[in-house]
Short mmCIF file of C-alpha atoms in Angstrom, two decimals:
data_model
loop_
_atom_site.label_atom_id
_atom_site.label_comp_id
_atom_site.label_asym_id
_atom_site.label_seq_id
_atom_site.Cartn_x
_atom_site.Cartn_y
_atom_site.Cartn_z
CA MET L 1 -27.59 -28.59 3.19
CA ALA L 2 -30.52 -30.90 4.25
CA GLN L 3 -31.31 -31.00 8.31
CA ALA L 4 -31.75 -34.40 9.79
CA ALA L 5 -35.02 -35.05 11.57
CA SER L 6 -35.36 -37.44 14.55
CA PRO L 7 -35.00 -40.82 13.07
CA SER L 8 -38.00 -41.62 15.47
CA ARG L 9 -40.02 -38.94 13.70
CA ILE L 10 -39.30 -40.82 10.51
CA LEU L 11 -41.68 -43.14 8.23
CA SER L 12 -40.64 -46.77 9.34
CA ALA L 13 -38.23 -48.87 7.65
CA ALA L 14 -40.90 -50.78 5.25
CA ALA L 15 -42.34 -47.47 4.15
CA ALA L 16 -38.70 -45.88 4.10
CA GLY L 17 -37.67 -44.95 0.12
CA THR L 18 -41.48 -46.23 -0.89
CA PRO L 19 -42.46 -43.21 -3.60
CA PHE L 20 -45.57 -41.12 -2.23
CA ILE L 21 -47.49 -37.94 -3.51
CA ALA L 22 -46.94 -34.73 -2.22
CA ALA L 23 -49.06 -31.58 -3.78
CA ASP L 24 -48.95 -28.06 -3.36
CA VAL L 25 -52.11 -26.91 -4.13
CA GLY L 26 -53.07 -22.89 -4.55
CA GLY L 27 -55.93 -21.19 -5.92
CA THR L 28 -55.41 -20.91 -9.41
CA HIS L 29 -52.91 -23.91 -9.69
CA ALA L 30 -51.80 -27.32 -7.96
CA ARG L 31 -48.36 -28.84 -8.32
CA ILE L 32 -47.88 -32.21 -7.88
CA GLY L 33 -45.16 -34.52 -7.51
CA LEU L 34 -44.91 -38.13 -7.01
CA VAL L 35 -41.57 -38.44 -4.62
CA ARG L 36 -39.07 -40.59 -2.30
CA GLN L 37 -36.89 -40.10 0.84
CA ASP L 38 -33.51 -39.95 0.06
CA ASN L 39 -32.11 -41.78 2.89
CA PRO L 40 -33.23 -43.66 5.95
CA GLY L 41 -33.52 -40.66 8.77
CA SER L 42 -33.45 -37.81 6.10
CA ALA L 43 -35.88 -35.53 5.08
CA ALA L 44 -34.98 -34.84 2.05
CA VAL L 45 -36.52 -36.08 -0.77
CA SER L 46 -35.78 -36.77 -4.85
CA VAL L 47 -38.87 -35.47 -7.16
CA LEU L 48 -39.13 -38.40 -9.53
CA ARG L 49 -42.27 -37.27 -11.29
CA TYR L 50 -44.29 -33.39 -11.79
CA ASP L 51 -46.87 -32.02 -13.08
CA LYS L 52 -48.50 -28.58 -12.15
CA PHE L 53 -52.43 -28.57 -13.19
CA VAL L 54 -55.06 -25.47 -13.28
CA CYS L 55 -57.45 -26.28 -10.61
CA ALA L 56 -60.69 -25.36 -12.19
CA ASP L 57 -60.06 -27.68 -14.72
CA PHE L 58 -61.21 -30.30 -11.99
CA PRO L 59 -64.36 -30.58 -10.05
CA ASN L 60 -62.51 -31.72 -7.10
CA LEU L 61 -59.01 -32.37 -5.51
CA GLY L 62 -59.60 -35.91 -5.62
CA VAL L 63 -59.88 -36.28 -9.37
CA LEU L 64 -57.22 -33.93 -9.34
CA LEU L 65 -54.85 -36.08 -8.10
CA LYS L 66 -56.39 -39.54 -9.06
CA HIS L 67 -55.59 -38.07 -12.75
CA PHE L 68 -51.66 -37.66 -11.45
CA VAL L 69 -51.30 -41.42 -10.36
CA GLY L 70 -53.01 -42.22 -13.51
CA ASN L 71 -50.82 -40.57 -15.58
CA VAL L 72 -47.79 -41.28 -13.56
CA GLY L 73 -48.04 -44.71 -13.46
CA ALA L 74 -47.55 -44.49 -9.82
CA GLY L 75 -49.18 -47.65 -9.21
CA SER L 76 -50.06 -48.62 -4.85
CA ILE L 77 -49.59 -45.25 -3.46
CA GLU L 78 -50.68 -45.30 0.01
CA ARG L 79 -49.60 -41.60 1.55
CA VAL L 80 -50.42 -38.31 0.48
CA ALA L 81 -49.13 -34.96 1.94
CA ILE L 82 -50.62 -31.83 0.96
CA ALA L 83 -49.81 -28.26 1.17
CA CYS L 84 -52.88 -25.98 0.91
CA ALA L 85 -53.65 -22.30 2.38
CA GLY L 86 -56.35 -22.58 5.03
CA TYR L 87 -56.76 -25.25 8.06
CA ALA L 88 -58.40 -28.47 8.59
CA ILE L 89 -61.38 -28.25 10.64
CA ASP L 90 -62.81 -31.99 11.25
CA ASP L 91 -62.35 -33.51 7.59
CA THR L 92 -62.85 -30.18 5.85
CA LEU L 93 -60.42 -27.43 4.72
CA ILE L 94 -61.30 -23.96 5.30
CA ASN L 95 -60.13 -21.88 2.41
CA THR L 96 -61.86 -18.64 0.39
CA ASN L 97 -59.49 -18.81 -2.29
CA LEU L 98 -59.72 -22.31 -3.71
CA PRO L 99 -62.79 -23.28 -6.33
CA TRP L 100 -63.85 -26.34 -4.41
CA THR L 101 -64.00 -27.96 -0.68
CA VAL L 102 -61.35 -30.31 0.16
CA SER L 103 -62.64 -32.98 2.09
CA LEU L 104 -59.96 -35.47 3.55
CA GLU L 105 -61.80 -38.47 3.61
CA GLN L 106 -62.88 -37.97 -0.14
CA ILE L 107 -59.50 -37.89 -1.12
CA ARG L 108 -58.86 -40.90 1.04
CA ARG L 109 -61.73 -42.73 -1.03
CA GLU L 110 -60.69 -41.32 -4.47
CA LEU L 111 -57.54 -42.64 -4.47
CA GLY L 112 -57.67 -45.86 -1.95
CA VAL L 113 -54.73 -44.69 0.13
CA ARG L 114 -54.09 -45.08 3.88
CA GLU L 115 -53.51 -41.41 4.58
CA VAL L 116 -53.75 -37.96 3.62
CA ALA L 117 -52.08 -34.99 5.77
CA LEU L 118 -51.90 -31.98 5.44
CA VAL L 119 -50.01 -28.63 6.12
CA ASN L 120 -50.41 -25.10 5.37
CA ASP L 121 -48.69 -24.31 2.17
CA PHE L 122 -46.30 -21.44 3.47
CA GLU L 123 -44.98 -24.23 6.23
CA ALA L 124 -44.34 -26.20 3.25
CA VAL L 125 -42.14 -24.00 1.84
CA ALA L 126 -40.74 -22.88 4.76
CA HIS L 127 -39.81 -26.00 5.33
CA ALA L 128 -38.50 -26.41 1.92
CA THR L 129 -36.20 -23.07 2.33
CA GLN L 130 -33.87 -25.51 4.06
CA TYR L 131 -32.88 -27.15 0.48
CA VAL L 132 -32.73 -23.59 -1.54
CA ASN L 133 -29.38 -22.93 -3.48
CA ARG L 134 -28.49 -19.36 -2.68
CA ALA L 135 -27.18 -19.36 -6.06
CA GLU L 136 -30.53 -20.01 -7.51
CA ALA L 137 -32.06 -17.03 -6.03
CA THR L 138 -31.98 -13.44 -6.47
CA LEU L 139 -30.93 -10.80 -3.78
CA LEU L 140 -33.27 -7.90 -3.40
CA ALA L 141 -31.81 -6.22 -0.52
CA GLY L 142 -29.56 -7.13 2.41
CA SER L 143 -26.39 -8.63 2.16
CA ALA L 144 -25.34 -11.98 0.28
CA GLU L 145 -22.38 -12.78 2.64
CA SER L 146 -24.64 -12.23 6.15
CA ASP L 147 -24.32 -15.59 7.93
CA THR L 148 -26.34 -13.84 10.75
CA GLN L 149 -28.14 -17.15 12.56
CA GLY L 150 -31.86 -16.88 13.68
CA PRO L 151 -35.58 -17.31 12.22
CA VAL L 152 -35.82 -17.10 8.36
CA LEU L 153 -38.88 -15.17 7.18
CA VAL L 154 -40.75 -17.14 3.93
CA VAL L 155 -43.46 -14.62 2.31
CA GLY L 156 -45.55 -14.71 -1.18
CA PRO L 157 -47.97 -13.00 -2.70
CA GLY L 158 -50.17 -15.39 -4.71
CA THR L 159 -53.80 -15.47 -5.30
CA GLY L 160 -53.42 -14.76 -1.26
CA LEU L 161 -50.77 -13.62 0.36
CA GLY L 162 -49.26 -16.35 2.82
CA ALA L 163 -46.21 -16.13 5.55
CA ALA L 164 -44.53 -18.34 7.79
CA VAL L 165 -41.32 -18.20 9.61
CA ARG L 166 -38.73 -21.33 10.11
CA ILE L 167 -37.45 -20.96 13.50
CA PRO L 168 -33.89 -23.51 13.84
CA HIS L 169 -34.00 -25.82 16.54
CA GLY L 170 -31.47 -28.27 16.99
CA THR L 171 -31.16 -30.47 14.14
CA ARG L 172 -34.74 -29.57 12.88
CA SER L 173 -36.58 -26.66 12.15
CA LEU L 174 -39.69 -25.38 13.95
CA ILE L 175 -42.07 -23.95 11.50
CA LEU L 176 -44.70 -21.19 12.44
CA ALA L 177 -47.29 -21.15 10.46
CA THR L 178 -48.61 -17.38 10.20
CA GLU L 179 -51.72 -15.12 8.71
CA SER L 180 -50.09 -12.31 8.23
CA GLY L 181 -51.79 -11.79 4.85
CA GLN L 182 -54.78 -10.98 7.47
CA ALA L 183 -53.27 -8.23 9.28
CA ALA L 184 -54.30 -4.57 8.53
CA LEU L 185 -52.66 -2.73 6.01
CA ALA L 186 -50.72 0.19 7.31
CA PRO L 187 -50.20 2.98 4.63
CA GLY L 188 -46.44 4.89 4.45
CA THR L 189 -47.29 7.46 1.70
CA GLU L 190 -49.55 10.02 1.15
CA LEU L 191 -50.86 7.98 -1.97
CA GLU L 192 -50.98 5.00 0.02
CA ILE L 193 -52.99 6.92 2.71
CA GLU L 194 -56.06 7.83 -0.19
CA ILE L 195 -55.79 4.34 -1.75
CA LEU L 196 -56.76 2.79 1.99
CA ARG L 197 -59.86 5.51 1.86
CA VAL L 198 -60.72 3.94 -0.93
CA LEU L 199 -60.62 0.52 -0.09
CA LEU L 200 -62.32 1.23 3.31
CA ARG L 201 -65.16 2.15 1.76
CA GLN L 202 -65.70 -1.23 0.40
CA SER L 203 -64.84 -2.70 3.85
CA SER L 204 -64.17 -2.17 7.12
CA HIS L 205 -61.25 -4.51 7.35
CA VAL L 206 -58.31 -3.91 4.62
CA SER L 207 -56.09 -6.42 4.97
CA ASN L 208 -52.44 -6.60 3.99
CA GLU L 209 -53.94 -9.44 1.48
CA THR L 210 -56.28 -6.91 -0.14
CA VAL L 211 -53.50 -5.17 -1.98
CA LEU L 212 -50.46 -7.71 -1.82
CA SER L 213 -51.72 -10.44 -4.27
CA GLY L 214 -53.19 -10.81 -7.78
CA PRO L 215 -56.76 -9.92 -6.49
CA GLY L 216 -54.86 -7.29 -4.48
CA LEU L 217 -52.63 -5.73 -7.68
CA VAL L 218 -56.57 -5.32 -9.48
CA ASN L 219 -57.93 -3.73 -6.16
CA LEU L 220 -54.67 -1.24 -6.24
CA TYR L 221 -55.34 -0.48 -9.86
CA LEU L 222 -59.03 -0.17 -9.66
CA ALA L 223 -58.36 2.31 -6.29
CA ILE L 224 -55.23 4.25 -7.80
CA SER L 225 -58.10 4.90 -11.17
CA GLN L 226 -60.56 6.21 -8.65
CA VAL L 227 -57.73 8.34 -6.70
CA ASN L 228 -56.60 9.75 -10.46
CA GLY L 229 -60.01 10.22 -11.84
CA VAL L 230 -59.71 8.31 -15.00
CA CYS L 231 -61.90 5.41 -15.32
CA PRO L 232 -60.00 2.12 -15.68
CA LEU L 233 -59.59 -0.17 -18.56
CA LEU L 234 -58.18 -3.41 -17.05
CA ASP L 235 -59.44 -5.97 -14.56
CA ALA L 236 -57.19 -9.14 -14.34
CA PRO L 237 -53.52 -8.80 -12.50
CA SER L 238 -52.31 -10.55 -15.85
CA ALA L 239 -53.37 -7.88 -18.27
CA ILE L 240 -52.28 -5.08 -15.43
CA THR L 241 -48.78 -7.03 -14.99
CA GLU L 242 -48.10 -6.85 -19.08
CA ALA L 243 -49.12 -3.09 -19.01
CA ALA L 244 -47.32 -2.11 -16.54
CA LEU L 245 -44.10 -3.58 -17.49
CA LYS L 246 -44.64 -2.56 -21.44
CA GLY L 247 -45.54 0.66 -19.87
CA SER L 248 -48.61 0.85 -22.21
CA ASP L 249 -51.04 2.23 -19.22
CA PRO L 250 -49.58 4.94 -16.57
CA VAL L 251 -51.99 3.45 -14.20
CA ALA L 252 -51.03 0.08 -14.20
CA ARG L 253 -47.38 0.84 -13.95
CA GLU L 254 -48.10 3.23 -11.01
CA SER L 255 -50.08 0.35 -9.26
CA LEU L 256 -47.43 -2.03 -9.46
CA ALA L 257 -44.87 0.75 -8.18
CA VAL L 258 -47.10 0.58 -5.49
CA PHE L 259 -47.65 -3.01 -5.33
CA CYS L 260 -43.67 -3.49 -4.74
CA GLY L 261 -43.24 -0.77 -1.92
CA LEU L 262 -46.03 -1.60 0.31
CA LEU L 263 -44.29 -5.35 -0.21
CA GLY L 264 -41.01 -3.70 1.35
CA SER L 265 -42.74 -2.14 3.95
CA VAL L 266 -44.73 -5.06 5.13
CA VAL L 267 -42.14 -7.59 4.69
CA GLY L 268 -39.84 -5.01 6.78
CA ASN L 269 -42.29 -5.16 9.14
CA LEU L 270 -42.56 -8.80 9.31
CA VAL L 271 -39.07 -9.26 9.84
CA LEU L 272 -39.04 -7.17 13.21
CA LEU L 273 -42.59 -8.93 14.37
CA PHE L 274 -40.88 -12.44 14.27
CA GLY L 275 -37.31 -11.52 14.86
CA ALA L 276 -36.11 -12.90 11.04
CA ARG L 277 -32.40 -12.36 11.10
CA GLY L 278 -31.87 -15.54 9.30
CA GLY L 279 -33.35 -13.55 6.45
CA VAL L 280 -36.58 -13.15 4.24
CA TYR L 281 -37.08 -15.58 1.02
CA LEU L 282 -39.84 -14.56 -1.17
CA ALA L 283 -42.03 -16.55 -3.11
CA GLY L 284 -45.88 -16.80 -4.69
CA GLY L 285 -46.34 -17.02 -8.19
CA ILE L 286 -46.16 -13.02 -8.90
CA LEU L 287 -42.76 -12.22 -8.40
CA PRO L 288 -40.90 -14.23 -10.62
CA HIS L 289 -42.78 -12.49 -13.75
CA ILE L 290 -41.69 -9.13 -12.52
CA ARG L 291 -37.99 -9.71 -11.44
CA GLU L 292 -36.37 -6.94 -13.40
CA PHE L 293 -39.56 -4.54 -12.08
CA LEU L 294 -39.15 -5.14 -8.58
CA LEU L 295 -35.30 -4.55 -8.48
CA GLN L 296 -35.96 -1.06 -9.88
CA SER L 297 -38.79 -0.53 -7.71
CA SER L 298 -38.86 1.06 -4.17
CA PHE L 299 -38.86 -2.57 -2.94
CA SER L 300 -35.34 -2.07 -0.91
CA ALA L 301 -35.90 1.19 0.49
CA ARG L 302 -39.25 0.62 2.05
CA PHE L 303 -37.77 -2.54 3.70
CA LEU L 304 -35.11 -0.58 5.24
CA ASP L 305 -37.13 2.44 6.41
CA LYS L 306 -37.46 1.13 9.82
CA GLY L 307 -36.25 4.42 11.43
CA PRO L 308 -32.99 3.04 13.80
CA MET L 309 -33.64 -0.41 13.14
CA ARG L 310 -32.44 -0.03 9.69
CA ALA L 311 -28.92 -0.75 10.67
CA MET L 312 -30.03 -4.02 11.41
CA LEU L 313 -32.18 -4.60 8.64
CA GLU L 314 -29.09 -3.95 6.51
CA ARG L 315 -27.70 -7.12 7.73
CA VAL L 316 -30.93 -9.47 6.68
CA PRO L 317 -30.39 -11.00 3.39
CA VAL L 318 -33.98 -10.59 1.27
CA ASN L 319 -33.85 -13.40 -1.68
CA LEU L 320 -36.35 -14.17 -4.53
CA ILE L 321 -36.97 -17.59 -5.41
CA GLU L 322 -39.14 -19.29 -8.13
CA HIS L 323 -41.80 -20.77 -6.30
CA GLY L 324 -41.81 -24.11 -8.71
CA GLN L 325 -41.22 -27.32 -7.09
CA LEU L 326 -40.65 -25.51 -3.20
CA GLY L 327 -43.92 -26.66 -2.44
CA VAL L 328 -44.14 -30.06 -2.99
CA VAL L 329 -40.58 -30.78 -1.55
CA GLY L 330 -41.65 -28.93 1.71
CA ALA L 331 -44.71 -30.81 1.54
CA ALA L 332 -42.61 -34.04 1.18
CA SER L 333 -40.38 -33.24 3.82
CA TRP L 334 -42.79 -31.54 6.47
CA TYR L 335 -44.44 -35.15 6.42
CA LEU L 336 -41.50 -37.30 6.97
CA GLU L 337 -40.41 -35.00 9.70
CA THR L 338 -43.49 -35.39 11.59
CA HIS L 339 -45.07 -37.96 10.70
CA SER L 340 -43.59 -41.78 11.88
CA GLY L 341 -44.51 -44.76 10.45
CA THR L 342 -48.06 -45.77 10.42
#
């Protein structure tokens, strides 16, 4: 059920119900929606039109958004809410995974809009989890019947590794954006220790994102090939995933197994760090493609393997959700909750 935001934090009556653009921009794809507030005083939205684009097909984000607006015939748009990894410094977004620099002022000029607002991508997804139907999620660990209240963790490996925490606070939620993907990797098996040794030869800092992302899966594959003394044959995340699922490449399959085990361990660590007793949602572009493999992997065992904290973690539901329109819905609901009429 959608949680109502304070009326003073919702758009003015004149703007309420007026369609606006909400975008979820990742390193590979941009998901764009034309959205409208469902009811005055609510942060819930309806997605009127939706499309997904390859970022590299466009010279910049402003042109991409203008292309979407032209396609849907949206007419006069005054507001744009963008969810994207990274942070804005003055007018420029700092993000190492995007194919171009993002300037908020450039987007305002390209679209001729009054306002462009920016939110961290996983902060937006955390907002959207308020509207997830658990019947559409896949339980990976914990109990589906658990009614434990508390912070909710959202984690997603994609081009990078994103994570955010939603903290219930009265009728609203406080969202904590994190850089958990940049925290140092903590190996938990002999093979993972060997992988870390290989990766440390390339960089003095090996982060969670170094192995738990699309590029991270390639790093795992190359490192395991080196540990096993074999010549790597694959160099793309999609190729490694496909070979692992088909069983056509033993190193690819081992790499994906290590990926799933490490993900379980990291997610368990984050639950303990943030006290996320309210549950975990796994999103991102990779996991839905390996759903069955993930279910059969060591993910759950590694998630629970936290010594005396196992009993607590057994009560925390971990659900896999399809990313789909979540980032778009989250960007829109964040905007409605945090921006008064301007």
